[in-house]
């Protein structure tokens, strides 16, 4: 942990500022990553955006991971990829919303307008709610869809048709992947 | 008044629904609904092996599938910590740029057609057809190519392919110039696109815009320059930027990017190491499939020391070229076809990579790889748990962020301008909805 | 030999042949383009492969003016009601072509989001496999559809029936 922080000024700065809130850091294949406590998530993002030591002004991507099969707790993880134009550097910030039954996290739409649809997608696919999001509705799936398809416990081919399906010949029995 | 456009609308290529609120002809507010082509790319990646996900990446941005292939392969390679050969890097640059040209050709063609200019559409489709022929010769498919592999590419370039590509680029250039003359100073076209769908550079940046749309606002952001990957730092090319970020700028940026791409390809053709590969054909020609059939029947006596001519569909996958193309990583790269069909080690190596539960097994970890696709930054976020298939793959499609900001570009304009703006944004539903 | 009756007589069957000839050479497609296959549809319909030779070049983007529904590309469950509605809006006679393997069987998208073949939503006359089908395959398919139309019974009033169903 210490050597990663030594090599990366952003991480070092972040550790100085939020020593208690940073749960873990690593730099696999050069991708610098920090995991932050969910309660301080919004503050850390604000610091990453506005602090001149960081100045990550561009939200590249926001997504989530369901860690059910990794058998880690808490179950969900929000992943942010940030880019700084002035420093030409990238940074990955992760946080773990709780509780597993109804994960909730602060929105970052107020900081990065780009996060709007990305957060809606995470809500749609994983069922993670973002507090303060202006329009938290399903985006890729339809409103009648039950469940969240990218959760690890949703079977890959569990279909929920909107129109009644016509009978077809040679229907093959559905295979269910785990 | 409310007007609903899509998901199946005559003037819109791609499935998307725009619900506009109008005051007369003026758009007061717009609500964009996506997801009509959601095909569960990310879930499928978790089911299939790392190498098997390539066909799914083809169908993300189906106008430039080769770039998606390259980006995905680079992601898995980063996860594995390997790097293919220099020649392979050059091939990847060449196919990426060919793809970029086909993408921009399609974008301008479709955009012009939707505004009533049918002739440029026909001309540019003709130009795209020239390039598709080359893509087909190289990969075996016109569109859904699946050409790139983890640690390399499927096969080496066919004989004389580069020389003929250079000639074809001239032909494409003629068509582009013709369309340039037809559109760029065309009064009707200018009236439709100029000062329409404007967005400021700071707003575009905050909304996560990348690619030609961001560059049209005047910001020279290009991953090929800013964070060079492959061998892009060895080429001399310019990044065209616009001034005000309107539809006309976006059109001009795309037009110029095609010329720059051609420039990169020409330089790559000059610099590519290794040259053409001449596969040794001495001895009785025998296809790989025939040889396997013979061996199955026990006729192995005269197979010893036999030179195998690989199947036409596998051309370029021979031993000489395979070594030149692919990373020296046995656990990742498929062996050359002579080895697969010719000796037991090769066959087992092939088997281990193809068999379910085996295959490419990157170490546990997570990476993000960014690639300058035709529409902007195409990113892959990959998480591996050390097994044969991905734990999580997330694609960062450039269109997703462009469409998110589209309502800001159309509000305040005329309803008819929605079509022009939508056309120059170049939304590709496949990567938007994944 | 009533017009539109169950058993076509000599005159009505000649009339039917004439109508079929006219209809098969003036198909107005409604390209319901959703995905990748649309790129190949663009190739087919533009100059290089030229769908116009078969009288089916000019796309009508209004379902009410079209008689051939070309379903080009994957249909997701979110899209299925739209497809169903477009089909219902089309006037008789109408034919449906499933363009590409996703529309035939769902292709390799066997997952929660995609319809496993559009024949689960609307009846299909012709299936074109391929991912995406080559332009030559599409032209071949169009000729097969023309042959099918020629074989069908075309009464002056009432729906088109296939030759097998129409004759007893």
XYZ file of C-alpha atoms in Angstrom:
780
model
C 0.000 0.000 0.000
C 2.718 2.405 0.902
C 4.733 2.014 -2.322
C 1.673 2.586 -4.514
C 0.971 5.822 -2.708
C 4.597 6.934 -2.940
C 4.598 6.570 -6.682
C 1.359 8.387 -7.250
C 0.974 11.994 -6.099
C -2.816 11.956 -6.371
C -3.150 8.947 -4.161
C -0.694 10.442 -1.703
C -2.664 13.653 -1.570
C -5.898 11.745 -1.146
C -4.461 9.703 1.692
C -3.323 12.878 3.403
C -6.768 14.377 3.142
C -8.942 11.348 3.831
C -6.667 8.971 5.717
C -9.560 7.465 7.687
C -11.938 7.132 4.752
C -9.685 5.278 2.304
C -10.203 1.562 2.840
C -7.676 0.213 0.391
C -5.459 1.194 -2.541
C -3.793 -0.749 -5.310
C -2.299 -0.230 -8.751
C -2.830 -3.365 -10.811
C -1.163 -2.973 -14.256
C -0.637 0.691 -13.574
C -4.292 1.558 -12.931
C -4.226 3.528 -9.695
C -7.225 2.714 -7.555
C -8.578 3.871 -4.232
C -11.528 2.403 -2.377
C -13.380 4.864 -0.235
C -15.952 4.492 2.482
C -19.463 5.025 1.169
C -20.240 7.741 3.725
C -17.340 9.937 2.500
C -17.752 9.077 -1.200
C -19.263 12.388 -2.248
C -16.610 14.403 -0.395
C -13.794 12.429 -1.989
C -15.209 12.903 -5.468
C -15.576 16.616 -4.795
C -11.947 16.771 -3.695
C -10.807 14.827 -6.753
C -12.619 17.241 -9.012
C -11.809 20.574 -7.420
C -8.525 20.181 -5.579
C -5.727 21.619 -7.750
C -3.562 18.654 -6.716
C -6.071 16.346 -8.414
C -8.269 18.343 -10.863
C -9.981 15.358 -12.399
C -12.415 17.352 -14.489
C -13.732 14.558 -16.696
C -15.876 11.617 -15.676
C -14.937 8.853 -18.068
C -17.190 6.162 -16.787
C -19.330 5.073 -13.876
C -20.360 1.485 -13.384
C -20.818 -1.167 -10.739
C -19.753 -4.703 -9.926
C -21.765 -7.359 -8.161
C -19.275 -9.243 -5.993
C -21.671 -11.995 -4.964
C -19.544 -14.766 -6.469
C -16.322 -13.335 -5.153
C -17.859 -13.912 -1.730
C -16.876 -10.475 -0.507
C -18.824 -8.078 1.614
C -20.396 -5.633 0.998
C -21.814 -7.107 -2.149
C -21.840 -4.147 -4.526
C -19.115 -1.835 -5.661
C -19.421 1.433 -7.586
C -16.505 2.100 -9.932
C -15.640 5.571 -11.202
C -13.040 6.303 -13.842
C -11.780 9.861 -13.879
C -9.519 11.722 -16.228
C -7.677 14.966 -15.770
C -7.015 17.023 -18.867
C -4.430 19.273 -17.261
C -2.433 16.387 -15.780
C -3.256 13.865 -18.538
C -3.797 11.264 -15.853
C -6.433 8.720 -14.993
C -7.731 7.586 -11.645
C -10.135 4.916 -10.466
C -12.270 5.450 -7.398
C -14.395 2.727 -5.901
C -16.935 2.670 -3.137
C -19.159 0.033 -1.616
C -22.790 0.980 -1.046
C -24.652 -0.663 1.822
C -26.809 -2.535 2.767
C -26.780 -5.518 0.413
C -30.561 -5.832 0.442
C -31.159 -2.235 -0.693
C -27.857 -0.579 -1.595
C -27.911 3.208 -1.465
C -25.237 5.752 -2.328
C -24.993 9.488 -2.900
C -25.296 10.694 -6.447
C -22.463 12.546 -8.177
C -24.656 14.098 -10.886
C -24.321 17.447 -9.108
C -20.537 17.225 -9.611
C -20.402 15.555 -13.009
C -23.459 15.967 -15.262
C -22.066 13.084 -17.289
C -22.967 10.680 -14.486
C -26.682 11.082 -15.074
C -27.357 8.232 -17.486
C -24.540 6.115 -16.104
C -26.149 6.130 -12.673
C -29.506 5.328 -14.191
C -27.907 2.371 -15.921
C -26.387 1.137 -12.678
C -29.791 1.476 -11.025
C -31.397 -0.430 -13.894
C -28.826 -3.204 -14.050
C -27.901 -3.605 -10.390
C -30.672 -2.001 -8.400
C -28.389 0.433 -6.602
C -30.244 3.604 -5.661
C -28.584 7.006 -5.926
C -29.746 9.568 -3.393
C -30.450 12.930 -4.963
C -30.478 11.765 -8.568
C -32.828 13.954 -10.644
C -34.497 11.150 -12.599
C -33.717 7.699 -11.297
C -35.689 5.445 -13.665
C -34.896 2.440 -15.760
C -32.941 3.260 -18.892
C -32.079 0.132 -20.860
C -34.828 -2.209 -19.739
C -38.554 -1.499 -19.703
C -40.521 -0.465 -16.658
C -42.391 -3.783 -16.455
C -39.098 -5.672 -16.072
C -38.768 -7.359 -12.694
C -35.296 -7.697 -11.181
C -31.892 -6.388 -12.162
C -30.265 -8.374 -14.970
C -26.575 -7.798 -14.261
C -26.845 -9.065 -10.714
C -25.070 -12.380 -10.469
C -28.177 -14.164 -9.249
C -30.230 -13.189 -12.313
C -30.141 -16.051 -14.861
C -28.749 -14.940 -18.187
C -31.712 -16.130 -20.228
C -34.645 -15.466 -17.963
C -36.894 -13.598 -20.341
C -39.839 -11.365 -19.538
C -41.681 -10.788 -22.818
C -43.908 -7.757 -23.223
C -46.104 -9.246 -25.942
C -47.629 -12.666 -25.748
C -45.438 -15.004 -27.753
C -46.893 -17.007 -30.621
C -46.381 -20.746 -30.484
C -43.399 -21.785 -32.601
C -42.374 -25.193 -33.849
C -39.215 -26.990 -32.749
C -38.967 -24.932 -29.642
C -35.851 -25.928 -27.827
C -35.955 -26.312 -24.084
C -34.329 -23.325 -22.491
C -30.895 -23.820 -21.023
C -30.258 -21.946 -17.840
C -26.757 -20.840 -17.105
C -25.745 -20.321 -13.553
C -47.549 19.938 -28.605
C -45.795 16.658 -28.027
C -44.182 14.830 -30.903
C -42.816 11.358 -30.561
C -39.962 10.319 -32.854
C -38.980 6.711 -32.991
C -38.156 4.002 -32.137
C -38.904 3.275 -35.772
C -38.726 6.569 -37.568
C -38.067 7.170 -41.260
C -35.412 9.789 -40.785
C -33.529 8.133 -37.997
C -31.059 5.345 -38.453
C -31.012 3.390 -35.266
C -33.588 2.661 -32.667
C -34.102 5.473 -30.252
C -37.091 7.385 -29.067
C -37.103 11.141 -28.736
C -40.159 12.667 -27.127
C -40.132 16.340 -27.956
C -42.316 19.071 -26.622
C -42.949 21.712 -29.262
C -43.991 25.309 -29.311
C -44.896 25.760 -32.946
C -41.882 24.303 -34.666
C -39.529 25.059 -31.846
C -38.327 22.324 -29.526
C -38.989 23.305 -25.930
C -37.855 20.147 -24.246
C -36.740 16.733 -25.290
C -36.718 13.428 -23.529
C -34.519 10.729 -25.006
C -35.307 7.117 -24.344
C -32.824 4.402 -25.197
C -32.520 0.679 -24.657
C -34.381 -0.638 -27.683
C -31.346 -2.597 -28.812
C -30.157 -3.797 -25.442
C -28.619 -7.177 -26.187
C -26.940 -7.915 -22.856
C -23.357 -7.695 -24.103
C -22.031 -7.393 -20.580
C -23.983 -10.375 -19.280
C -22.952 -12.503 -22.268
C -19.295 -11.737 -21.587
C -19.690 -13.246 -18.136
C -21.029 -16.454 -19.654
C -18.609 -17.062 -22.520
C -14.825 -17.287 -22.382
C -12.477 -14.340 -22.736
C -11.668 -15.240 -26.322
C -15.247 -16.056 -27.223
C -16.441 -12.542 -26.513
C -14.911 -11.174 -29.735
C -18.003 -11.789 -31.876
C -20.042 -9.821 -29.355
C -17.639 -6.898 -29.568
C -18.073 -6.826 -33.360
C -21.688 -6.013 -32.849
C -21.158 -3.123 -30.444
C -20.279 -0.479 -32.968
C -21.131 -2.415 -36.071
C -19.958 0.341 -38.375
C -16.361 -0.013 -37.197
C -16.131 -3.498 -35.674
C -12.364 -3.769 -36.041
C -11.737 -0.963 -33.561
C -13.912 -2.719 -30.994
C -11.963 -5.918 -31.544
C -8.683 -4.096 -31.036
C -9.873 -2.349 -27.880
C -11.192 -5.525 -26.320
C -8.047 -7.498 -27.175
C -5.871 -4.739 -25.729
C -7.909 -4.892 -22.554
C -7.429 -8.628 -22.085
C -3.749 -8.261 -22.944
C -3.373 -5.574 -20.307
C -5.040 -7.888 -17.825
C -2.613 -10.651 -18.780
C 0.363 -8.327 -18.932
C 1.433 -9.426 -22.410
C 2.075 -7.521 -25.599
C 1.884 -8.729 -29.193
C 4.602 -8.174 -31.774
C 5.398 -4.911 -33.450
C 4.046 -6.080 -36.781
C 0.784 -6.909 -35.078
C 0.614 -3.391 -33.649
C 0.987 -1.976 -37.129
C -1.710 -4.260 -38.490
C -3.989 -3.159 -35.684
C -3.349 0.472 -36.507
C -4.080 -0.115 -40.184
C -7.330 -1.966 -39.579
C -8.424 0.573 -36.974
C -7.945 3.405 -39.401
C -9.692 1.544 -42.227
C -12.565 1.052 -39.817
C -12.547 4.703 -38.869
C -12.864 5.662 -42.511
C -15.813 3.300 -43.063
C -17.476 4.678 -39.947
C -17.134 8.301 -41.007
C -18.213 7.444 -44.554
C -21.372 5.849 -43.213
C -22.032 8.732 -40.864
C -21.738 11.418 -43.503
C -23.674 9.325 -46.012
C -26.561 8.648 -43.661
C -26.604 12.205 -42.411
C -26.696 13.650 -45.927
C -29.386 11.205 -46.984
C -31.585 12.106 -44.071
C -31.393 15.699 -45.168
C -32.469 14.760 -48.643
C -29.121 14.512 -50.439
C -29.310 11.055 -51.961
C -26.308 11.338 -54.283
C -23.619 11.591 -51.579
C -25.149 8.538 -49.954
C -24.736 6.467 -53.105
C -21.212 7.771 -53.700
C -20.034 7.152 -50.167
C -21.591 3.709 -50.035
C -19.585 2.940 -53.149
C -16.440 4.116 -51.390
C -17.282 2.019 -48.343
C -17.762 -0.980 -50.571
C -14.156 -0.622 -51.799
C -12.936 -0.863 -48.215
C -15.317 -3.670 -47.277
C -13.748 -5.752 -50.028
C -10.401 -5.399 -48.280
C -11.820 -6.122 -44.887
C -13.446 -9.201 -46.349
C -10.258 -10.399 -47.973
C -8.405 -9.996 -44.692
C -10.943 -11.317 -42.229
C -13.382 -13.410 -44.219
C -16.346 -11.246 -43.329
C -17.573 -7.878 -44.479
C -18.938 -6.627 -41.245
C -18.756 -8.964 -38.305
C -15.078 -9.619 -38.564
C -13.796 -11.062 -35.244
C -10.334 -10.690 -36.695
C -8.306 -9.692 -33.663
C -7.307 -12.291 -31.089
C -5.962 -11.937 -27.598
C -2.225 -11.690 -28.094
C -2.334 -11.101 -31.834
C -4.597 -11.303 -34.829
C -6.239 -14.158 -36.679
C -3.772 -14.258 -39.515
C -1.203 -12.269 -41.361
C -2.050 -9.880 -44.166
C -2.623 -11.586 -47.526
C 0.020 -11.141 -50.243
C -0.040 -7.734 -51.822
C -2.904 -6.627 -49.596
C -1.143 -3.464 -48.477
C -0.275 -2.351 -52.009
C -3.821 -2.874 -53.152
C -5.154 -1.118 -50.065
C -3.051 1.901 -50.921
C -4.592 1.996 -54.387
C -8.073 1.578 -52.951
C -7.448 4.522 -50.630
C -6.882 6.645 -53.721
C -10.240 5.544 -55.072
C -11.907 6.291 -51.738
C -10.197 9.674 -51.722
C -11.754 10.487 -55.106
C -15.222 9.762 -53.733
C -14.592 11.784 -50.592
C -13.397 14.738 -52.652
C -16.446 14.462 -54.838
C -18.765 14.520 -51.847
C -16.698 17.386 -50.470
C -17.444 19.339 -53.620
C -21.111 18.334 -53.516
C -21.788 19.207 -49.903
C -19.273 21.534 -48.312
C -20.272 24.635 -50.222
C -23.797 23.538 -51.033
C -26.183 26.324 -50.025
C -29.001 23.962 -49.021
C -26.732 21.753 -46.970
C -25.090 24.706 -45.221
C -28.459 26.197 -44.370
C -29.495 22.943 -42.775
C -26.372 22.368 -40.711
C -24.586 25.613 -40.023
C -25.114 27.060 -36.530
C -27.465 24.216 -35.775
C -27.052 21.927 -32.795
C -24.323 23.991 -31.203
C -22.657 22.978 -27.981
C -19.891 24.761 -26.149
C -16.613 23.097 -25.440
C -16.936 23.300 -21.653
C -20.447 21.898 -21.678
C -19.428 19.065 -23.973
C -16.501 18.276 -21.694
C -18.649 18.200 -18.577
C -21.150 15.894 -20.264
C -18.492 13.336 -21.074
C -18.304 13.984 -24.819
C -15.352 12.544 -26.701
C -14.312 11.988 -30.275
C -15.281 14.068 -33.306
C -18.180 15.728 -31.489
C -15.894 17.061 -28.766
C -13.236 18.030 -31.298
C -15.804 19.978 -33.291
C -16.200 22.280 -30.301
C -12.556 23.212 -30.556
C -10.972 20.933 -28.014
C -8.133 18.929 -29.578
C -8.654 15.836 -27.455
C -7.609 12.678 -29.235
C -6.436 9.582 -27.384
C -4.132 8.745 -30.258
C -2.214 11.932 -29.462
C -2.816 12.438 -25.748
C -2.298 8.899 -24.543
C -0.750 7.098 -27.521
C -1.421 3.388 -27.618
C -0.266 0.767 -30.137
C 2.264 2.640 -32.293
C 0.312 5.840 -32.874
C 3.184 7.946 -31.545
C 5.237 7.035 -34.618
C 2.935 8.670 -37.132
C 2.669 12.217 -38.241
C -0.971 13.234 -38.331
C -3.117 16.202 -37.380
C -6.142 16.365 -35.141
C -8.792 18.465 -36.861
C -10.864 20.695 -34.604
C -13.942 22.788 -35.234
C -14.782 26.257 -34.015
C -18.334 26.496 -32.697
C -19.423 22.879 -32.323
C -22.326 22.955 -34.740
C -23.361 20.271 -37.215
C -21.278 21.800 -39.963
C -18.155 21.600 -37.820
C -18.858 18.000 -37.000
C -19.238 17.224 -40.681
C -15.971 18.998 -41.533
C -14.091 17.306 -38.700
C -15.205 13.893 -39.896
C -14.287 14.717 -43.476
C -10.807 15.780 -42.453
C -10.358 12.816 -40.113
C -10.835 10.465 -43.014
C -7.973 12.158 -44.828
C -5.799 11.958 -41.725
C -6.650 8.291 -41.311
C -5.575 7.650 -44.877
C -2.361 9.483 -44.045
C -1.746 7.229 -41.053
C -2.407 4.123 -43.120
C 0.075 5.229 -45.784
C 2.757 5.833 -43.167
C 2.008 2.514 -41.516
C 2.324 0.722 -44.845
C 5.767 2.247 -45.260
C 6.918 1.474 -41.741
C 5.412 -1.957 -41.165
C 8.153 -4.432 -40.328
C 8.378 -7.904 -41.766
C 6.870 -7.269 -45.164
C 4.686 -9.739 -46.947
C 4.755 -13.366 -45.871
C 5.346 -16.077 -48.425
C 4.071 -19.357 -47.132
C 6.059 -22.343 -48.392
C 3.858 -24.454 -50.622
C 6.350 -27.109 -51.642
C 5.156 -30.695 -51.640
C 1.713 -31.990 -52.442
C -0.805 -29.373 -51.448
C -3.110 -30.673 -48.768
C -5.559 -28.662 -46.756
C -5.575 -28.917 -43.018
C -9.054 -30.462 -43.034
C -8.029 -33.163 -45.504
C -5.052 -33.999 -43.387
C -7.159 -34.395 -40.261
C -9.551 -36.674 -42.151
C -6.688 -38.849 -43.299
C -5.234 -39.021 -39.824
C -8.594 -40.021 -38.360
C -8.622 -43.039 -40.648
C -5.177 -44.005 -39.421
C -3.352 -42.956 -42.574
C -0.537 -41.259 -40.762
C 2.444 -42.903 -42.447
C 2.949 -40.333 -45.165
C 2.053 -37.352 -43.049
C 5.528 -37.121 -41.625
C 7.566 -34.182 -42.909
C 4.648 -33.072 -45.027
C 4.181 -29.346 -45.580
C 0.623 -28.405 -44.978
C -1.194 -25.784 -46.925
C -3.700 -24.357 -44.548
C -7.307 -23.961 -45.429
C -8.168 -20.793 -47.385
C -10.266 -19.666 -44.465
C -7.196 -19.890 -42.273
C -4.860 -18.147 -44.676
C -2.183 -16.198 -42.914
C -2.425 -18.347 -39.808
C 0.618 -20.430 -40.759
C 3.620 -20.977 -38.557
C 5.867 -18.301 -40.024
C 3.263 -15.609 -39.845
C 1.835 -16.765 -36.524
C 5.189 -16.295 -34.860
C 5.537 -12.906 -36.381
C 2.047 -11.811 -35.413
C 1.383 -13.123 -31.981
C 2.707 -12.659 -28.520
C 4.938 -15.528 -27.362
C 2.412 -16.575 -24.744
C 1.411 -20.202 -25.082
C -1.402 -20.005 -22.597
C -3.148 -17.299 -24.554
C -2.457 -17.494 -28.256
C -3.791 -20.268 -30.452
C -0.944 -22.276 -32.029
C -0.321 -22.035 -35.780
C -2.569 -24.291 -37.785
C 0.246 -26.595 -38.933
C 0.919 -27.400 -35.312
C -2.756 -27.876 -34.495
C -3.236 -30.309 -37.345
C 0.307 -31.641 -37.486
C 1.483 -32.548 -33.997
C 0.018 -33.549 -30.689
C 1.487 -30.669 -28.712
C -0.133 -28.158 -31.010
C -3.429 -29.993 -30.917
C -3.395 -30.103 -27.144
C -2.441 -26.467 -26.917
C -5.348 -25.597 -29.191
C -7.662 -27.849 -27.213
C -6.723 -26.334 -23.889
C -7.475 -22.860 -25.170
C -10.786 -23.774 -26.751
C -12.184 -26.177 -24.159
C -14.756 -24.887 -21.738
C -13.426 -24.281 -18.286
C -9.914 -23.873 -19.659
C -9.017 -21.170 -22.112
C -7.395 -17.868 -21.382
C -7.178 -17.336 -17.654
C -5.960 -13.870 -16.702
C -4.816 -13.316 -13.134
C -7.378 -11.804 -10.747
C -7.472 -8.055 -11.087
C -9.170 -5.194 -12.829
C -8.146 -2.894 -15.640
C -9.555 -0.101 -17.739
C -8.443 0.328 -21.323
C -9.320 3.313 -23.475
C -9.158 3.434 -27.221
C -9.976 6.198 -29.679
C -12.869 4.688 -31.598
C -14.547 6.429 -34.501
C -17.076 8.064 -32.189
C -14.825 8.838 -29.272
C -13.347 7.094 -26.309
C -14.244 3.433 -26.314
C -13.341 1.955 -22.969
C -13.469 -1.493 -21.471
C -13.467 -2.077 -17.748
C -12.648 -5.699 -17.053
C -12.624 -7.629 -13.825
C -11.097 -11.090 -13.728
C -11.474 -13.606 -10.941
C -8.831 -15.861 -12.487
C -11.257 -18.167 -14.266
C -11.784 -18.803 -17.974
C -14.509 -16.212 -18.380
C -14.791 -12.615 -17.336
C -16.182 -11.775 -13.929
C -17.394 -8.443 -15.230
C -16.868 -6.581 -18.464
C -18.194 -3.083 -18.800
C -18.056 -1.192 -22.041
C -17.847 2.581 -22.024
C -19.541 3.441 -25.301
C -18.846 6.924 -26.662
C -22.414 7.246 -27.965
C -23.937 6.811 -24.525
C -22.521 10.114 -23.362
C -23.187 11.834 -26.669
C -26.837 10.874 -26.580
C -27.066 11.956 -22.961
C -26.152 15.471 -24.015
C -28.153 15.505 -27.203
C -31.211 17.123 -25.657
C -29.103 20.218 -24.916
C -28.202 20.431 -28.576
C -31.731 20.194 -29.931
C -33.674 22.256 -27.394
C -34.265 25.743 -28.770
C -33.929 24.635 -32.349
C -36.440 23.583 -34.959
C -37.976 20.141 -35.008
C -36.482 19.509 -38.459
C -33.005 20.211 -37.110
C -33.279 17.272 -34.751
C -32.601 15.046 -37.741
C -29.469 16.933 -38.748
C -28.093 16.946 -35.207
C -28.915 13.315 -34.702
C -27.188 12.479 -37.959
C -23.923 14.227 -37.147
C -23.741 12.783 -33.637
C -23.620 9.380 -35.343
C -25.421 7.323 -32.799
C -24.856 3.592 -33.151
C -27.567 1.744 -31.279
C -25.438 -1.361 -30.863
C -22.907 0.344 -28.648
C -25.374 2.766 -27.098
C -27.527 0.017 -25.645
C -24.998 -2.801 -25.779
C -65.802 -19.663 -59.492
C -66.745 -16.813 -57.255
C -64.279 -14.033 -56.843
C -62.430 -14.639 -53.619
C -64.170 -18.022 -53.224
C -62.650 -21.156 -51.814
C -61.947 -22.957 -55.091
C -60.457 -20.725 -57.767
C -61.680 -21.350 -61.274
C -59.836 -20.780 -64.536
C -60.536 -17.072 -64.809
C -59.800 -16.193 -61.208
C -56.602 -18.170 -61.192
C -55.386 -16.369 -64.335
C -56.391 -13.109 -62.714
C -54.556 -14.183 -59.574
C -51.420 -14.946 -61.575
C -51.587 -11.516 -63.134
C -51.977 -9.789 -59.802
C -49.158 -11.879 -58.351
C -46.885 -10.898 -61.235
C -47.667 -7.248 -60.661
C -47.232 -7.493 -56.929
C -43.975 -9.397 -56.924
C -42.249 -6.810 -59.108
C -43.405 -3.827 -57.128
C -42.647 -4.677 -53.543
C -42.471 -1.686 -51.282
C -40.284 -2.584 -48.339
C -40.617 -1.140 -44.877
C -37.096 -1.500 -43.494
C -37.508 -2.048 -39.781
C -33.812 -1.483 -39.216
C -32.585 -1.958 -35.687
C -29.035 -3.249 -35.696
C -25.916 -4.403 -37.507
C -27.795 -5.972 -40.413
C -28.812 -2.434 -41.332
C -25.293 -1.859 -42.632
C -25.753 -4.693 -45.086
C -29.226 -3.446 -45.927
C -27.619 -0.120 -46.851
C -25.166 -1.955 -49.080
C -27.917 -3.973 -50.737
C -30.087 -0.995 -51.419
C -27.370 1.287 -52.762
C -25.624 1.237 -56.097
C -23.192 -1.623 -55.690
C -25.755 -4.417 -55.281
C -28.810 -2.501 -56.417
C -32.058 -3.850 -55.057
C -33.858 -1.781 -57.661
C -33.389 -4.506 -60.253
C -36.080 -6.464 -58.421
C -38.482 -3.613 -58.085
C -38.003 -3.376 -54.342
C -35.701 -0.432 -53.957
C -37.810 2.376 -52.698
C -38.338 2.064 -48.951
C -41.657 3.284 -47.621
C -41.215 4.364 -44.077
C -44.922 4.372 -43.444
C -46.292 0.933 -42.651
C -49.520 1.760 -44.407
C -47.773 2.227 -47.733
C -45.572 -0.834 -47.516
C -46.266 -4.432 -48.360
C -42.995 -6.063 -47.379
C -41.813 -5.783 -43.796
C -38.063 -6.261 -43.693
C -37.105 -6.875 -40.098
C -33.421 -6.043 -40.138
C -31.571 -6.736 -36.908
C -32.068 -7.954 -33.386
C -35.453 -7.408 -31.781
C -35.312 -6.942 -28.044
C -38.227 -7.475 -25.748
C -38.493 -3.728 -25.377
C -38.797 -3.421 -29.159
C -41.234 -6.299 -29.700
C -44.449 -4.317 -29.040
C -43.301 -1.727 -31.570
C -42.699 -4.391 -34.193
C -46.071 -5.946 -33.481
C -47.728 -2.561 -33.874
C -45.991 -1.794 -37.155
C -47.043 -5.191 -38.473
C -50.643 -4.630 -37.440
C -50.679 -1.260 -39.171
C -49.651 -2.688 -42.510
C -52.399 -3.330 -45.029
C -52.974 -6.650 -46.759
C -51.350 -8.083 -48.763
C -48.172 -8.081 -46.701
C -45.126 -10.237 -46.429
C -42.560 -10.407 -43.652
C -38.898 -11.103 -44.236
C -36.665 -11.966 -41.282
C -33.317 -10.460 -42.238
C -30.387 -11.950 -40.355
C -30.069 -14.726 -37.864
C -31.142 -12.634 -34.858
C -34.583 -12.225 -36.371
C -34.739 -15.899 -37.357
C -33.817 -17.503 -34.054
C -32.253 -14.893 -31.812
C -28.817 -15.889 -33.023
C -26.129 -16.065 -30.403
C -27.989 -13.604 -28.222
C -29.643 -16.189 -26.006
C -30.261 -13.892 -23.073
C -32.809 -11.994 -21.078
C -33.084 -9.067 -23.465
C -33.677 -10.529 -26.901
C -36.635 -12.164 -28.608
C -35.669 -15.636 -29.808
C -36.857 -15.140 -33.354
C -39.443 -12.658 -34.544
C -41.803 -15.487 -35.448
C -42.695 -15.422 -31.766
C -44.143 -11.974 -32.326
C -45.384 -11.894 -35.937
C -45.746 -14.497 -38.700
C -42.768 -14.677 -41.062
C -42.756 -15.539 -44.768
C -39.069 -15.819 -45.429
C -35.996 -16.298 -43.270
C -32.584 -15.033 -44.341
C -29.852 -16.526 -42.161
C -26.425 -15.017 -41.782
C -24.847 -12.654 -39.298
C -25.239 -10.450 -41.228
C -26.349 -12.049 -44.501
C -24.233 -11.130 -47.494
C -25.905 -8.873 -50.043
C -25.987 -11.773 -52.504
C -27.951 -13.829 -49.991
C -30.446 -11.020 -49.640
C -30.922 -10.801 -53.394
C -31.416 -14.564 -53.540
C -33.953 -14.329 -50.739
C -35.832 -11.609 -52.548
C -36.118 -13.816 -55.624
C -37.403 -16.642 -53.448
C -40.016 -14.327 -51.996
C -41.063 -13.360 -55.508
C -41.458 -17.018 -56.389
C -43.532 -17.506 -53.271
C -45.755 -14.557 -54.124
C -46.271 -15.940 -57.614
C -47.447 -19.255 -56.172
C -49.921 -17.649 -53.794
C -53.579 -17.117 -54.584
C -54.398 -13.425 -54.983
C -58.146 -12.765 -54.890
C -59.479 -9.343 -55.818
C -60.961 -9.008 -52.356
C -59.732 -10.618 -49.181
C -56.380 -11.715 -47.838
C -53.702 -13.416 -49.891
C -53.569 -17.107 -49.214
C -50.755 -19.478 -49.986
C -51.473 -21.938 -52.803
C -51.549 -24.983 -50.539
C -54.099 -23.546 -48.161
C -56.236 -22.091 -50.909
C -56.837 -25.259 -52.929
C -58.686 -28.272 -51.594
